[in-house]
Structures are given as structure tokens and as C-alpha cells.
Amino acid sequence: MQTNFLPVLRNLVSAYQAFERYSAPDLRSMGLTMTQFDVIATLGNQPPMTCKELGEKTLVTKGTLTGVLERLESKGILERKLNPEDARSQMIGLTIEGQKLFEQVFPAHLKHLEGAFRKLNVEKLESLRASLKSLEEIF
């Protein structure tokens, strides 16, 4: 049994946990969870999309997505309309208030993340991107 990948797995999980510890408090200060931000960031400046498309473009599982959409809809951030091309599905998009929220929180959170990522030079960022892409491809 080959287990030489375990240190890589541990570093991957640790890196994600560190990212969450850095990112989540900033989003909470804006009244959002990481999942809500992911949905808002995906829908921002985009035409409405189906729930399936939204699920494919975010890091949110289908079961979690339903609850997140309901909460964001109840806050007036997004709206769901029947899909004119397929009445079995809905089109999901940001409301005017949701788009304003996106325009406020997206650049602010990117600036926060830049505080950490600017510690890496262009070559290191590209190396990390390529390594993570290789890891993604094996699964």
C-alpha cells in the first residue's frame, strides 16, 4: 500500500483550513458566510443561470445550495424565476440589491485576500496553480 501521498493530503487540508481562518472572518464582518459569498461572486455581473449551472460554477454541493439560495432570496439578494426554455428549472440571478452587494463585497474581499497572496511572487503563484491543477486532474 502506497502512503507517500499522506503528507501532501495533510498539507492540502491544512492549507484550506488556513485559508478559511483568513477568509471567513472578513466575510462574516460583511454579514456573509463563505458559501453565500461564493454564490454572490458567481452570480455577480452575470446573466441569470440555472441551479445546475450555479452548482457547477461554485464550490457548493447541491444539498447546501438549496438552503443558501433560500436564505439569500429571503434577504432580497437573489431571485428565482421560471426558466423560459425549460419550465422544470428556475433561473437564478441577483436582484438590484444583490448586484449592489456584489459590487461592494467582491472587491473588498479580493483586497483582503491580496494581503496574503501578495507575499508570493508570480513564479510561486504559477507553480502553485499548476500543482493544484495536477492534483485536481488525478481525481
Coordinates of N, CA, C and O in Angstrom, one line a residue:
M1 N 0.8 -1.2 0.0 CA 0.0 0.0 0.0 C 0.9 1.3 0.0 O 1.7 1.4 0.9
Q2 N 0.6 2.1 -1.0 CA 1.4 3.3 -1.1 C 0.8 4.4 -0.3 O -0.4 4.8 -0.4
T3 N 1.5 5.0 0.7 CA 1.0 6.1 1.5 C 1.9 7.3 1.5 O 1.7 8.2 2.3
N4 N 2.8 7.4 0.5 CA 3.6 8.6 0.4 C 2.9 9.9 0.1 O 3.4 11.0 0.1
F5 N 1.6 9.7 -0.3 CA 0.8 10.9 -0.6 C 0.1 11.5 0.7 O -0.4 12.6 0.6
L6 N 0.2 10.8 1.8 CA -0.4 11.4 3.0 C 0.1 12.7 3.5 O -0.7 13.6 3.9
P7 N 1.4 13.0 3.4 CA 1.9 14.3 3.8 C 1.3 15.4 2.8 O 1.0 16.5 3.3
V8 N 1.1 15.1 1.6 CA 0.5 16.1 0.6 C -0.9 16.3 1.0 O -1.4 17.4 1.0
L9 N -1.6 15.2 1.3 CA -3.0 15.4 1.7 C -3.2 16.2 3.0 O -4.0 17.1 3.0
R10 N -2.3 16.0 3.9 CA -2.3 16.8 5.1 C -2.0 18.2 4.9 O -2.7 19.1 5.4
N11 N -1.0 18.5 4.0 CA -0.7 19.9 3.7 C -1.9 20.6 2.9 O -2.2 21.8 3.1
L12 N -2.6 19.8 2.0 CA -3.7 20.3 1.3 C -4.8 20.8 2.3 O -5.4 21.9 2.2
V13 N -5.2 19.9 3.2 CA -6.2 20.1 4.1 C -5.8 21.3 5.0 O -6.6 22.2 5.3
S14 N -4.6 21.3 5.5 CA -4.1 22.4 6.4 C -4.2 23.7 5.6 O -4.5 24.7 6.2
A15 N -3.8 23.7 4.4 CA -3.8 25.0 3.6 C -5.2 25.5 3.5 O -5.5 26.7 3.6
Y16 N -6.2 24.6 3.2 CA -7.6 25.0 3.1 C -8.1 25.5 4.4 O -8.8 26.6 4.4
Q17 N -7.8 24.9 5.5 CA -8.2 25.3 6.8 C -7.6 26.7 7.1 O -8.3 27.6 7.7
A18 N -6.4 26.9 6.8 CA -5.7 28.2 7.0 C -6.4 29.3 6.1 O -6.6 30.4 6.6
F19 N -6.7 28.9 4.9 CA -7.4 29.9 4.0 C -8.8 30.3 4.7 O -9.2 31.4 4.7
E20 N -9.5 29.3 5.2 CA -10.8 29.5 5.8 C -10.7 30.5 7.0 O -11.5 31.4 7.2
R21 N -9.6 30.2 7.8 CA -9.4 31.0 9.0 C -9.1 32.5 8.6 O -9.4 33.4 9.4
Y22 N -8.5 32.7 7.5 CA -8.1 34.0 7.0 C -9.3 34.7 6.3 O -9.6 35.9 6.5
S23 N -10.0 33.9 5.5 CA -11.1 34.5 4.7 C -12.4 34.7 5.4 O -13.1 35.7 5.3
A24 N -12.9 33.7 6.2 CA -14.2 33.7 6.8 C -14.5 34.9 7.7 O -15.5 35.4 7.6
P25 N -13.5 35.3 8.6 CA -13.8 36.4 9.4 C -14.1 37.7 8.6 O -14.9 38.5 9.0
D26 N -13.4 37.9 7.5 CA -13.6 39.1 6.7 C -15.0 39.0 6.1 O -15.7 40.0 6.1
L27 N -15.4 37.9 5.6 CA -16.8 37.7 5.1 C -17.8 37.9 6.1 O -18.9 38.6 5.9
R28 N -17.6 37.3 7.3 CA -18.5 37.5 8.4 C -18.7 39.0 8.8 O -19.8 39.4 9.1
S29 N -17.6 39.7 8.7 CA -17.7 41.2 9.0 C -18.6 41.9 8.0 O -19.1 43.0 8.3
M30 N -18.8 41.3 6.8 CA -19.7 41.8 5.8 C -21.1 41.2 5.9 O -22.0 41.4 5.0
G31 N -21.3 40.3 6.9 CA -22.6 39.7 7.0 C -22.9 38.5 6.2 O -24.0 38.1 5.9
L32 N -21.8 37.9 5.7 CA -21.9 36.7 4.7 C -21.1 35.5 5.2 O -20.1 35.7 5.9
T33 N -21.6 34.3 4.8 CA -20.8 33.1 5.0 C -19.9 32.9 3.8 O -20.2 33.6 2.7
M34 N -19.0 32.0 3.8 CA -18.1 31.7 2.7 C -19.0 31.2 1.5 O -18.8 31.6 0.4
T35 N -20.0 30.4 1.8 CA -20.9 29.8 0.8 C -21.7 30.9 0.2 O -21.9 30.9 -1.1
Q36 N -22.3 31.8 1.0 CA -23.1 32.9 0.4 C -22.2 33.7 -0.5 O -22.7 34.1 -1.6
F37 N -21.0 34.0 -0.1 CA -20.1 34.8 -0.9 C -19.8 34.1 -2.2 O -19.8 34.8 -3.3
D38 N -19.6 32.8 -2.2 CA -19.3 32.1 -3.4 C -20.5 32.2 -4.4 O -20.2 32.4 -5.6
V39 N -21.7 32.1 -3.9 CA -22.9 32.2 -4.8 C -23.0 33.6 -5.3 O -23.2 33.8 -6.5
I40 N -22.8 34.6 -4.4 CA -22.9 36.0 -4.9 C -21.8 36.4 -5.9 O -22.1 37.0 -6.9
A41 N -20.6 35.9 -5.6 CA -19.5 36.2 -6.5 C -19.7 35.5 -7.9 O -19.3 36.1 -8.9
T42 N -20.3 34.3 -7.9 CA -20.6 33.6 -9.1 C -21.7 34.3 -10.0 O -21.6 34.4 -11.2
L43 N -22.7 34.8 -9.3 CA -23.8 35.4 -10.0 C -23.5 36.9 -10.3 O -24.2 37.4 -11.2
G44 N -22.6 37.5 -9.7 CA -22.3 39.0 -9.9 C -21.9 39.2 -11.4 O -21.1 38.5 -11.9
N45 N -22.5 40.3 -11.9 CA -22.2 40.7 -13.3 C -22.4 39.6 -14.4 O -21.8 39.6 -15.4
Q46 N -23.3 38.7 -14.0 CA -23.6 37.6 -14.9 C -25.1 37.5 -15.2 O -25.9 37.9 -14.3
P47 N -25.5 37.0 -16.4 CA -27.0 36.8 -16.6 C -27.5 35.7 -15.6 O -26.6 34.8 -15.2
P48 N -28.7 35.6 -15.3 CA -29.3 34.5 -14.5 C -28.9 33.1 -15.1 O -28.7 33.0 -16.3
M49 N -28.7 32.2 -14.2 CA -28.3 30.8 -14.6 C -29.2 29.8 -13.9 O -29.8 30.1 -12.8
T50 N -29.2 28.6 -14.4 CA -30.0 27.5 -13.7 C -29.3 27.1 -12.4 O -28.1 27.4 -12.3
C51 N -30.0 26.4 -11.6 CA -29.4 25.9 -10.3 C -28.3 24.9 -10.7 O -27.2 24.9 -10.0
K52 N -28.5 24.2 -11.7 CA -27.4 23.2 -12.1 C -26.1 24.0 -12.5 O -25.0 23.6 -12.1
E53 N -26.3 25.0 -13.3 CA -25.1 25.8 -13.8 C -24.4 26.4 -12.6 O -23.2 26.4 -12.5
L54 N -25.2 27.0 -11.7 CA -24.7 27.6 -10.5 C -23.9 26.6 -9.6 O -22.8 26.9 -9.2
G55 N -24.5 25.4 -9.5 CA -23.8 24.4 -8.7 C -22.5 24.0 -9.4 O -21.5 23.7 -8.7
E56 N -22.4 23.9 -10.7 CA -21.2 23.6 -11.4 C -20.1 24.7 -11.3 O -18.9 24.4 -11.3
K57 N -20.5 25.9 -11.1 CA -19.6 27.0 -11.1 C -19.2 27.4 -9.7 O -18.2 28.2 -9.6
T58 N -19.8 26.9 -8.7 CA -19.5 27.2 -7.3 C -18.8 26.0 -6.7 O -18.8 24.9 -7.2
L59 N -18.4 26.2 -5.4 CA -17.9 25.1 -4.6 C -18.9 24.5 -3.7 O -18.6 23.9 -2.7
V60 N -20.2 24.7 -4.0 CA -21.3 24.4 -3.1 C -22.0 23.1 -3.6 O -22.3 23.0 -4.8
T61 N -22.2 22.2 -2.7 CA -22.9 21.0 -3.0 C -24.4 21.3 -3.2 O -24.9 22.2 -2.7
K62 N -25.1 20.4 -4.0 CA -26.5 20.6 -4.3 C -27.3 20.8 -3.1 O -28.2 21.6 -3.0
G63 N -27.1 19.9 -2.1 CA -27.9 20.0 -0.9 C -27.8 21.3 -0.1 O -28.7 21.9 0.4
T64 N -26.5 21.7 0.0 CA -26.2 23.0 0.7 C -26.8 24.2 -0.2 O -27.3 25.2 0.4
L65 N -26.7 24.1 -1.5 CA -27.0 25.2 -2.3 C -28.5 25.6 -2.2 O -28.8 26.8 -2.1
T66 N -29.4 24.6 -2.0 CA -30.8 24.9 -1.9 C -31.1 25.8 -0.7 O -31.8 26.8 -0.8
G67 N -30.5 25.5 0.5 CA -30.7 26.3 1.7 C -30.1 27.7 1.6 O -30.7 28.7 2.0
V68 N -28.9 27.7 0.9 CA -28.2 29.0 0.7 C -29.1 29.9 -0.2 O -29.3 31.1 0.1
L69 N -29.6 29.4 -1.2 CA -30.4 30.1 -2.1 C -31.7 30.6 -1.4 O -32.1 31.8 -1.6
E70 N -32.3 29.8 -0.6 CA -33.5 30.2 0.1 C -33.2 31.4 1.0 O -33.9 32.4 1.1
R71 N -32.0 31.3 1.8 CA -31.7 32.4 2.7 C -31.3 33.7 1.9 O -31.8 34.8 2.3
L72 N -30.6 33.6 0.8 CA -30.3 34.8 0.0 C -31.5 35.4 -0.6 O -31.7 36.6 -0.7
E73 N -32.5 34.5 -1.0 CA -33.7 35.0 -1.6 C -34.5 35.7 -0.5 O -35.1 36.8 -0.8
S74 N -34.6 35.2 0.7 CA -35.4 35.8 1.8 C -34.8 37.2 2.2 O -35.5 38.1 2.7
K75 N -33.5 37.4 1.9 CA -32.8 38.6 2.2 C -32.9 39.6 1.1 O -32.4 40.7 1.2
G76 N -33.5 39.2 0.0 CA -33.7 40.1 -1.2 C -32.5 40.2 -2.0 O -32.4 41.1 -2.9
I77 N -31.5 39.3 -1.9 CA -30.3 39.4 -2.6 C -30.3 38.7 -4.0 O -29.7 39.1 -4.9
L78 N -31.1 37.6 -4.1 CA -31.3 36.9 -5.3 C -32.8 36.6 -5.6 O -33.6 36.7 -4.7
E79 N -33.1 36.4 -6.8 CA -34.4 36.0 -7.2 C -34.4 34.8 -8.1 O -33.4 34.6 -8.9
R80 N -35.5 34.0 -8.0 CA -35.6 32.9 -8.9 C -36.8 33.0 -9.8 O -37.9 33.4 -9.3
K81 N -36.7 32.8 -11.1 CA -37.8 32.9 -12.0 C -37.8 31.6 -12.8 O -36.8 30.9 -13.0
L82 N -39.0 31.2 -13.3 CA -39.1 30.1 -14.2 C -38.2 30.2 -15.4 O -38.1 31.3 -16.0
N83 N -37.6 29.2 -15.8 CA -36.7 29.1 -17.0 C -37.6 29.1 -18.2 O -38.4 28.2 -18.4
P84 N -37.6 30.2 -19.0 CA -38.5 30.2 -20.2 C -38.2 29.1 -21.2 O -39.0 28.7 -22.0
E85 N -37.0 28.5 -21.2 CA -36.6 27.4 -22.1 C -36.9 26.1 -21.5 O -36.9 25.1 -22.3
D86 N -37.2 26.0 -20.2 CA -37.4 24.7 -19.6 C -38.2 24.9 -18.3 O -37.6 25.3 -17.3
A87 N -39.5 24.8 -18.3 CA -40.3 25.1 -17.1 C -40.0 24.2 -15.9 O -40.5 24.5 -14.8
R88 N -39.2 23.2 -16.1 CA -38.9 22.3 -15.0 C -37.8 22.9 -14.1 O -37.5 22.5 -13.0
S89 N -37.1 24.0 -14.6 CA -36.0 24.6 -13.9 C -36.2 26.1 -13.7 O -37.1 26.7 -14.3
Q90 N -35.4 26.6 -12.8 CA -35.5 28.0 -12.5 C -34.2 28.7 -12.9 O -33.2 28.1 -12.9
M91 N -34.4 30.0 -13.2 CA -33.2 30.9 -13.5 C -33.0 31.7 -12.2 O -33.9 32.3 -11.6
I92 N -31.7 31.7 -11.8 CA -31.3 32.3 -10.5 C -30.4 33.5 -10.9 O -29.4 33.4 -11.6
G93 N -30.7 34.7 -10.4 CA -29.9 35.9 -10.6 C -30.0 36.8 -9.4 O -30.8 36.7 -8.5
L94 N -29.0 37.7 -9.4 CA -29.0 38.7 -8.3 C -30.1 39.8 -8.6 O -30.4 40.1 -9.7
T95 N -30.7 40.2 -7.5 CA -31.6 41.4 -7.6 C -30.7 42.6 -7.7 O -29.5 42.6 -7.6
I96 N -31.4 43.8 -7.9 CA -30.6 45.0 -7.9 C -29.8 45.2 -6.6 O -28.6 45.6 -6.6
E97 N -30.5 44.9 -5.5 CA -29.8 45.0 -4.2 C -28.6 44.0 -4.1 O -27.6 44.3 -3.6
G98 N -28.9 42.8 -4.7 CA -27.8 41.8 -4.7 C -26.6 42.2 -5.5 O -25.5 41.9 -5.2
Q99 N -26.9 42.8 -6.7 CA -25.8 43.3 -7.5 C -25.0 44.4 -6.8 O -23.8 44.4 -6.9
K100 N -25.7 45.3 -6.1 CA -25.0 46.3 -5.3 C -24.2 45.7 -4.2 O -23.0 46.1 -4.0
L101 N -24.7 44.7 -3.6 CA -23.9 44.0 -2.6 C -22.7 43.3 -3.2 O -21.6 43.5 -2.6
F102 N -22.8 42.7 -4.3 CA -21.7 42.1 -5.0 C -20.6 43.2 -5.3 O -19.4 43.0 -5.1
E103 N -21.0 44.3 -5.8 CA -20.1 45.4 -6.2 C -19.4 45.9 -5.0 O -18.3 46.5 -5.1
Q104 N -20.0 45.8 -3.8 CA -19.4 46.2 -2.6 C -18.4 45.2 -2.0 O -17.3 45.4 -1.7
V105 N -18.9 43.9 -1.8 CA -18.2 42.9 -1.1 C -17.1 42.2 -1.9 O -16.1 41.8 -1.4
F106 N -17.3 42.1 -3.2 CA -16.3 41.3 -4.1 C -15.0 42.0 -4.1 O -14.0 41.4 -3.7
P107 N -14.9 43.3 -4.5 CA -13.6 44.0 -4.5 C -13.0 44.1 -3.1 O -11.8 44.0 -2.9
A108 N -13.8 44.3 -2.1 CA -13.3 44.4 -0.7 C -12.7 43.1 -0.2 O -11.6 43.1 0.4
H109 N -13.3 41.9 -0.6 CA -12.8 40.7 -0.1 C -11.5 40.3 -1.0 O -10.6 39.7 -0.4
L110 N -11.5 40.6 -2.2 CA -10.3 40.4 -3.1 C -9.1 41.2 -2.5 O -8.0 40.7 -2.4
K111 N -9.4 42.4 -2.1 CA -8.3 43.2 -1.5 C -7.8 42.5 -0.2 O -6.6 42.5 0.1
H112 N -8.7 42.0 0.6 CA -8.3 41.3 1.8 C -7.5 40.1 1.5 O -6.4 39.8 2.1
L113 N -7.9 39.3 0.5 CA -7.1 38.1 0.1 C -5.8 38.5 -0.5 O -4.8 37.8 -0.3
E114 N -5.7 39.6 -1.2 CA -4.5 40.1 -1.8 C -3.4 40.3 -0.7 O -2.2 40.1 -0.9
G115 N -3.9 40.6 0.5 CA -3.0 40.8 1.6 C -2.1 39.6 1.9 O -1.0 39.7 2.3
A116 N -2.7 38.4 1.7 CA -2.0 37.2 1.9 C -1.2 36.8 0.6 O 0.0 36.5 0.6
F117 N -1.9 36.8 -0.5 CA -1.3 36.3 -1.8 C -0.2 37.2 -2.3 O 0.7 36.7 -3.0
R118 N -0.1 38.5 -1.9 CA 1.0 39.3 -2.4 C 2.3 38.9 -1.8 O 3.4 39.4 -2.3
K119 N 2.3 38.0 -0.8 CA 3.5 37.5 -0.2 C 4.2 36.5 -1.2 O 5.3 36.1 -0.9
L120 N 3.5 36.1 -2.2 CA 4.0 35.1 -3.2 C 4.3 35.9 -4.5 O 3.5 36.6 -5.0
N121 N 5.5 35.6 -5.1 CA 5.8 36.2 -6.4 C 5.1 35.4 -7.5 O 4.4 34.4 -7.3
V122 N 5.1 36.0 -8.7 CA 4.4 35.5 -9.8 C 4.8 34.0 -10.1 O 3.9 33.2 -10.4
E123 N 6.1 33.7 -10.0 CA 6.5 32.3 -10.3 C 5.9 31.4 -9.3 O 5.5 30.3 -9.7
K124 N 5.9 31.7 -8.0 CA 5.4 30.9 -7.0 C 3.9 30.6 -7.2 O 3.4 29.5 -7.0
L125 N 3.2 31.7 -7.5 CA 1.7 31.6 -7.7 C 1.5 30.6 -8.9 O 0.6 29.8 -8.8
E126 N 2.2 30.8 -10.0 CA 2.0 29.9 -11.1 C 2.4 28.5 -10.8 O 1.7 27.5 -11.2
S127 N 3.4 28.3 -10.0 CA 3.8 26.9 -9.6 C 2.7 26.3 -8.8 O 2.3 25.1 -9.0
L128 N 2.2 27.1 -7.8 CA 1.1 26.6 -7.0 C -0.2 26.2 -7.8 O -0.8 25.2 -7.7
R129 N -0.5 27.1 -8.8 CA -1.7 26.9 -9.7 C -1.5 25.6 -10.4 O -2.4 24.8 -10.5
A130 N -0.3 25.4 -11.0 CA 0.0 24.2 -11.8 C -0.1 22.9 -10.9 O -0.7 21.9 -11.3
S131 N 0.4 23.0 -9.7 CA 0.4 21.9 -8.8 C -1.0 21.5 -8.4 O -1.4 20.3 -8.4
L132 N -1.8 22.5 -8.1 CA -3.2 22.3 -7.7 C -4.0 21.7 -8.9 O -4.8 20.9 -8.7
K133 N -3.7 22.2 -10.1 CA -4.4 21.7 -11.3 C -4.0 20.2 -11.5 O -4.9 19.4 -11.8
S134 N -2.8 19.9 -11.3 CA -2.3 18.5 -11.4 C -3.1 17.6 -10.4 O -3.5 16.5 -10.7
L135 N -3.2 18.1 -9.2 CA -3.9 17.4 -8.2 C -5.3 17.2 -8.5 O -5.9 16.1 -8.4
E136 N -6.0 18.2 -9.0 CA -7.4 18.1 -9.4 C -7.6 17.1 -10.5 O -8.5 16.3 -10.5
E137 N -6.6 17.0 -11.5 CA -6.8 16.1 -12.6 C -6.7 14.7 -12.3 O -7.2 13.8 -13.0
I138 N -6.0 14.3 -11.2 CA -5.9 12.9 -10.8 C -7.2 12.3 -10.2 O -7.4 11.1 -10.2
F139 N -8.1 13.2 -9.8 CA -9.4 12.8 -9.3 C -10.5 12.9 -10.4 O -11.5 12.5 -10.2

